[in-house]
Amino acid sequence: MSHPPMGGSFNSATSGQSSKQAGVGLLLAETENSNIVIVKQVVPRGSADRTRQIKVGDQILRVGGHEVAGMNVTDIRNIIVGEQGTRVPIRFRRPENNEVFEIELVRGTPEYLDQGGSFPPPQQAAYSQQQVPYSQSSIYQSGGARGPHQNVKQYMLGTTWSQEMFNQLPPPQPARVTGGFVDPAKALSEENEWLRSALRMAETTMMRHRQDLGTCRELFVQHKVDCEARVKKMEENNRSKDDERREAEQALLSAEEYRRSLEVRLREAQRRSEWMRETDAQIQDNERARVEYLNEVKRRADTEKLDMEHELNRLQEDLRSEKAARTDAEQRESSLRSDFNRLSEHRVDAAGGMRDTRSSMDTNLNIGESFGVQPYAYG
């Protein structure tokens, strides 16, 4: 439920939806800290203003047969507004003393009420030459009593100043009664004199009010000029604010474009960073594979080196054995050569035949083969 601030716009219960719909002359509002509906203003010359009992700040408790606790201003207004001329009872509470009272108000506009709408028609005094009994009320008698009689109220215009004016008038003297009857002509004359005094006082009051109205008009004109100057200044401020707003919007658009460009650059940088991370991971994997390969190659090289060293040692051993066998074979060959030469010389000297020479050569060949020495070819 909304709470309009004091002094803001208010829902009115003074006019209806058509010419036949009207309120009771109350402007309502909700309090700021609760959902209580109070009287914000009593419309002059309205039905509520004519009772002189309703004040600003009075809380509304009940309208007709409806309890309004928890209702908003619009709902209460819809209950109050009705056909012009009808009556509606409203229950109020006065916060300062918690007094609860109920008043029956007439629905109608001030103009309608000024015309006597919904009120009993004024009594028409029948003035004639015949005497009227004293018990019959006249306008003069009701006016002189200064009480809440309808005959006096017909002269009032429904405004505050008219009520004050009648209260300031001196009370007229009661009409003289003769034999239980009052002289109508005398009563009418005294009543006219009293009304002339009221008229003079009304003219004085109206003159004073005209002066007040002129002063108010001057103040209004000055206030209007001030308001126009304020409005012009506000329009200039609004134009400057509009320019600032357009500049701010342009700056915002530029910032938005720059942000989008930064987002594009950021996405590109993120892609590059991701590519660099993937490349770095691939390089690291390759480096690990290369290190593992080099370690494997080194291990194999070390193994092959050991095998080659063993093979070299074996070959060196075989070479040394072969050299020793060759040396031994060369010594044997040298010994056999010397033996062969001696045998050859011996056979030549003995003049042996070819058979003996061949036999000697076969023998030498067999001896050389037995020692592992290749035979020499002779040409």
XYZ file of C-alpha atoms in Angstrom:
379
model
C 0.000 0.000 0.000
C 1.404 3.360 -1.017
C 1.711 6.226 1.461
C 1.585 9.606 -0.256
C 3.647 12.261 1.518
C 1.914 15.055 3.356
C 1.387 17.939 0.990
C 1.322 15.741 -2.123
C -1.567 14.891 -4.383
C -4.607 13.394 -2.672
C -7.663 11.455 -3.684
C -10.711 13.601 -3.227
C -14.100 12.585 -1.895
C -15.704 15.745 -3.201
C -16.733 14.843 -6.754
C -18.029 11.772 -8.472
C -17.827 10.085 -11.834
C -20.831 11.905 -13.330
C -22.983 14.952 -12.707
C -25.184 12.914 -10.310
C -22.285 11.553 -8.260
C -20.696 13.577 -5.455
C -18.749 13.287 -2.222
C -18.992 14.962 1.172
C -16.254 17.613 0.900
C -13.263 15.710 2.355
C -9.752 15.276 1.001
C -8.251 12.048 2.349
C -4.699 10.780 2.697
C -2.867 7.865 4.227
C -0.399 8.335 7.061
C 3.240 7.675 6.282
C 3.937 4.974 8.886
C 0.571 3.178 8.946
C -2.413 2.343 6.787
C -4.769 4.688 8.614
C -6.732 7.079 6.385
C -7.066 10.594 7.786
C -8.744 13.856 6.782
C -6.158 15.930 4.952
C -8.372 18.885 4.121
C -11.975 19.970 4.650
C -13.292 21.529 1.444
C -14.811 24.968 2.103
C -18.591 25.116 1.762
C -18.755 21.370 1.501
C -21.015 19.101 3.488
C -18.287 18.300 6.042
C -17.328 21.965 6.412
C -20.932 22.962 7.187
C -21.031 20.669 10.222
C -18.127 22.552 11.925
C -17.237 19.320 13.698
C -14.710 17.633 11.427
C -11.063 18.686 11.668
C -7.918 17.993 9.716
C -6.211 14.891 11.111
C -9.375 13.054 12.137
C -9.143 9.334 11.408
C -11.866 7.530 9.460
C -13.090 4.328 11.131
C -16.353 3.450 9.395
C -18.260 4.593 6.322
C -21.895 3.542 6.173
C -21.927 -0.126 7.042
C -18.306 -0.726 6.029
C -15.356 -0.985 8.393
C -12.508 0.780 6.562
C -9.581 -0.506 8.636
C -6.898 -1.654 6.193
C -8.546 -0.046 3.156
C -6.686 2.432 0.979
C -7.810 5.928 0.037
C -9.282 4.843 -3.295
C -11.500 2.154 -1.754
C -12.795 4.517 0.950
C -13.451 7.223 -1.643
C -15.461 4.771 -3.740
C -17.644 4.038 -0.683
C -18.148 7.710 0.213
C -18.998 8.929 -3.284
C -22.577 8.330 -4.223
C -25.684 9.879 -5.694
C -25.930 13.579 -5.008
C -28.399 14.409 -2.264
C -28.122 11.085 -0.444
C -26.731 10.780 3.072
C -23.870 8.656 4.395
C -22.897 8.209 8.071
C -19.139 8.399 8.751
C -17.460 7.490 12.043
C -14.317 9.456 13.031
C -11.674 9.281 15.766
C -9.849 12.383 16.972
C -6.233 11.347 17.779
C -5.535 14.021 20.417
C -8.216 12.759 22.812
C -9.279 9.460 21.145
C -12.833 10.799 20.860
C -15.019 8.685 18.555
C -18.008 10.371 16.937
C -20.274 9.687 13.986
C -21.785 12.292 11.645
C -24.309 11.859 8.861
C -23.130 13.871 5.844
C -24.950 14.828 2.660
C -23.378 13.983 -0.666
C -23.245 17.055 -2.870
C -21.151 19.836 -4.326
C -20.916 23.242 -2.586
C -23.107 24.747 -5.308
C -25.704 22.058 -4.808
C -25.672 22.594 -1.042
C -25.864 26.403 -1.486
C -29.095 25.867 -3.386
C -30.523 24.036 -0.416
C -30.109 20.596 -1.911
C -31.068 17.762 0.421
C -31.990 20.215 3.182
C -35.585 21.127 4.152
C -36.811 24.146 2.169
C -36.695 27.445 4.069
C -39.778 28.420 5.945
C -41.807 31.060 4.142
C -43.110 33.613 6.634
C -46.719 34.517 6.045
C -46.944 38.180 6.911
C -50.457 39.518 7.009
C -52.532 41.900 9.007
C -53.744 39.142 11.261
C -51.696 38.335 14.332
C -49.660 35.191 14.607
C -49.422 33.164 17.771
C -46.180 33.622 19.660
C -45.431 29.946 19.478
C -44.951 30.186 15.661
C -41.277 30.789 14.888
C -40.212 33.627 12.641
C -36.927 34.348 10.909
C -36.260 37.109 13.335
C -36.867 34.948 16.367
C -34.716 32.126 15.103
C -32.015 34.559 14.058
C -31.986 36.352 17.365
C -31.536 33.116 19.223
C -28.148 32.586 17.560
C -28.770 28.874 17.607
C -28.308 26.260 14.904
C -31.755 26.958 13.388
C -32.369 26.428 9.723
C -34.062 29.827 9.264
C -30.880 31.752 10.054
C -28.711 29.432 7.990
C -30.658 30.290 4.869
C -28.939 33.688 4.906
C -25.472 32.246 5.203
C -23.505 31.511 2.063
C -21.818 28.452 3.497
C -18.492 30.253 4.037
C -16.445 30.719 7.153
C -16.595 34.514 7.092
C -20.428 34.548 6.899
C -20.643 32.381 10.020
C -18.241 34.701 11.842
C -20.199 37.737 10.643
C -23.488 36.448 12.068
C -21.763 35.566 15.317
C -20.486 39.160 15.627
C -23.915 40.729 15.142
C -25.586 41.970 18.351
C -28.577 39.863 19.254
C -31.888 41.596 18.453
C -34.338 42.241 21.205
C -37.168 39.755 21.433
C -40.410 40.912 19.912
C -42.944 42.259 22.317
C -45.790 39.888 22.984
C -49.337 41.179 23.458
C -51.948 38.756 24.619
C -49.875 35.731 23.558
C -49.444 37.113 19.990
C -46.619 38.952 18.221
C -47.195 41.843 15.820
C -45.970 40.584 12.378
C -45.310 44.079 11.042
C -43.223 44.996 14.073
C -41.351 41.703 13.913
C -40.701 42.184 10.200
C -39.429 45.744 10.744
C -37.049 44.684 13.485
C -35.922 41.734 11.410
C -35.258 44.001 8.416
C -33.229 46.336 10.607
C -31.215 43.400 11.849
C -30.671 42.198 8.285
C -29.570 45.721 7.219
C -26.922 45.630 9.950
C -25.894 42.209 8.681
C -25.734 43.579 5.131
C -23.551 46.518 6.173
C -21.249 44.187 8.023
C -21.208 41.893 4.990
C -20.280 44.817 2.737
C -17.489 45.798 5.121
C -16.307 42.222 5.220
C -16.491 41.931 1.456
C -14.499 45.169 1.055
C -11.867 43.851 3.385
C -11.864 40.572 1.526
C -11.565 42.425 -1.801
C -8.486 44.166 -0.456
C -7.164 40.829 0.749
C -8.029 39.389 -2.650
C -6.099 42.185 -4.400
C -3.144 41.541 -2.140
C -3.446 37.844 -2.846
C -3.714 38.574 -6.556
C -0.521 40.664 -6.398
C 1.166 37.925 -4.453
C -0.149 35.425 -6.943
C 1.191 37.471 -9.873
C 4.551 37.809 -8.147
C 4.513 34.131 -7.328
C 3.562 33.382 -10.926
C 6.486 35.474 -12.177
C 8.791 33.724 -9.745
C 7.421 30.342 -10.797
C 7.843 31.197 -14.468
C 11.425 32.274 -13.768
C 11.958 29.028 -11.852
C 10.374 27.043 -14.661
C 12.580 28.809 -17.202
C 15.620 28.165 -15.073
C 14.544 24.544 -14.642
C 14.093 24.243 -18.408
C 17.589 25.635 -18.928
C 18.886 23.218 -16.325
C 16.982 20.428 -18.024
C 18.490 21.373 -21.386
C 21.962 21.413 -19.869
C 21.193 18.120 -18.154
C 19.956 16.749 -21.475
C 23.211 17.830 -23.106
C 25.165 16.208 -20.301
C 23.000 13.118 -20.587
C 23.632 12.930 -24.346
C 27.347 13.394 -23.740
C 27.218 10.717 -21.075
C 25.323 8.410 -23.433
C 27.901 9.066 -26.154
C 30.696 8.386 -23.694
C 28.862 5.255 -22.611
C 28.571 4.109 -26.234
C 32.278 4.782 -26.763
C 33.085 2.908 -23.580
C 30.866 0.045 -24.734
C 32.631 -0.118 -28.083
C 36.011 0.013 -26.358
C 34.877 -2.733 -23.990
C 33.821 -4.893 -26.944
C 37.190 -4.309 -28.629
C 38.918 -5.236 -25.380
C 36.799 -8.375 -25.171
C 37.854 -9.304 -28.731
C 41.489 -8.674 -27.853
C 41.063 -10.600 -24.635
C 39.593 -13.593 -26.467
C 42.469 -13.438 -28.979
C 44.972 -13.229 -26.128
C 43.265 -16.159 -24.416
C 43.474 -18.199 -27.628
C 47.145 -17.312 -27.977
C 47.768 -18.150 -24.352
C 45.976 -21.475 -24.787
C 48.001 -22.178 -27.937
C 51.220 -21.262 -26.113
C 50.259 -23.542 -23.220
C 49.548 -26.382 -25.618
C 52.791 -25.661 -27.503
C 54.747 -25.518 -24.250
C 53.201 -28.790 -23.128
C 54.066 -30.359 -26.494
C 57.629 -29.018 -26.255
C 57.940 -30.414 -22.766
C 56.614 -33.782 -23.964
C 59.062 -33.717 -26.853
C 61.874 -32.747 -24.486
C 60.991 -35.595 -22.164
C 60.835 -37.993 -25.123
C 64.192 -36.658 -26.394
C 65.767 -37.045 -22.969
C 64.375 -40.561 -22.686
C 65.627 -41.357 -26.194
C 69.062 -39.950 -25.414
C 69.172 -41.914 -22.176
C 68.170 -45.043 -24.066
C 70.784 -44.348 -26.744
C 73.376 -43.682 -24.065
C 72.429 -46.894 -22.291
C 72.647 -48.846 -25.537
C 75.923 -47.146 -26.384
C 77.299 -48.018 -22.996
C 76.123 -51.585 -23.434
C 77.607 -51.782 -26.945
C 80.786 -50.165 -25.648
C 81.089 -52.795 -22.961
C 80.378 -55.507 -25.526
C 82.952 -54.017 -27.906
C 85.486 -53.729 -25.120
C 84.911 -57.346 -24.265
C 85.128 -58.241 -27.945
C 88.291 -56.126 -28.309
C 89.845 -57.783 -25.328
C 88.935 -61.154 -26.792
C 90.321 -60.182 -30.207
C 93.443 -58.856 -28.556
C 93.784 -62.133 -26.738
C 93.198 -63.999 -30.009
C 95.696 -61.697 -31.759
C 98.298 -62.300 -29.108
C 97.635 -66.031 -29.347
C 97.826 -65.842 -33.132
C 101.046 -63.818 -32.968
C 102.506 -66.351 -30.602
C 101.402 -69.217 -32.872
C 102.738 -67.330 -35.947
C 106.044 -66.713 -34.228
C 106.228 -70.337 -33.275
C 105.268 -71.361 -36.822
C 107.867 -68.996 -38.304
C 110.515 -70.467 -36.030
C 109.505 -73.957 -37.091
C 109.370 -72.861 -40.704
C 112.840 -71.371 -40.407
C 114.050 -74.577 -38.822
C 112.423 -76.643 -41.538
C 113.844 -74.365 -44.252
C 117.269 -74.833 -42.853
C 116.690 -78.566 -42.652
C 115.286 -78.556 -46.160
C 118.250 -76.651 -47.483
C 120.631 -79.025 -45.861
C 118.745 -81.966 -47.292
C 118.663 -80.342 -50.703
C 122.351 -79.778 -50.648
C 122.919 -83.221 -49.398
C 120.869 -84.778 -52.177
C 122.464 -82.663 -54.868
C 125.783 -83.629 -53.604
C 124.825 -87.237 -53.561
C 123.768 -86.949 -57.192
C 120.384 -88.245 -56.483
C 117.792 -88.654 -59.232
C 114.514 -86.965 -59.740
C 112.727 -89.605 -57.789
C 114.739 -88.932 -54.791
C 114.245 -85.143 -55.214
C 110.502 -85.544 -55.572
C 110.395 -87.836 -52.646
C 112.229 -85.213 -50.664
C 109.819 -82.506 -51.779
C 106.788 -84.585 -50.846
C 108.331 -85.219 -47.541
C 108.965 -81.541 -46.992
C 105.376 -80.715 -47.963
C 104.033 -83.232 -45.522
C 106.240 -81.848 -42.806
C 105.113 -78.232 -43.512
C 101.456 -79.197 -43.496
C 101.941 -80.970 -40.241
C 103.175 -77.659 -38.706
C 100.477 -75.436 -40.321
C 102.863 -73.780 -42.804
C 101.664 -72.996 -46.298
C 103.841 -74.758 -48.913
C 105.825 -72.610 -51.264
C 105.257 -72.788 -54.905
C 108.230 -73.266 -57.067
C 108.333 -72.218 -60.632
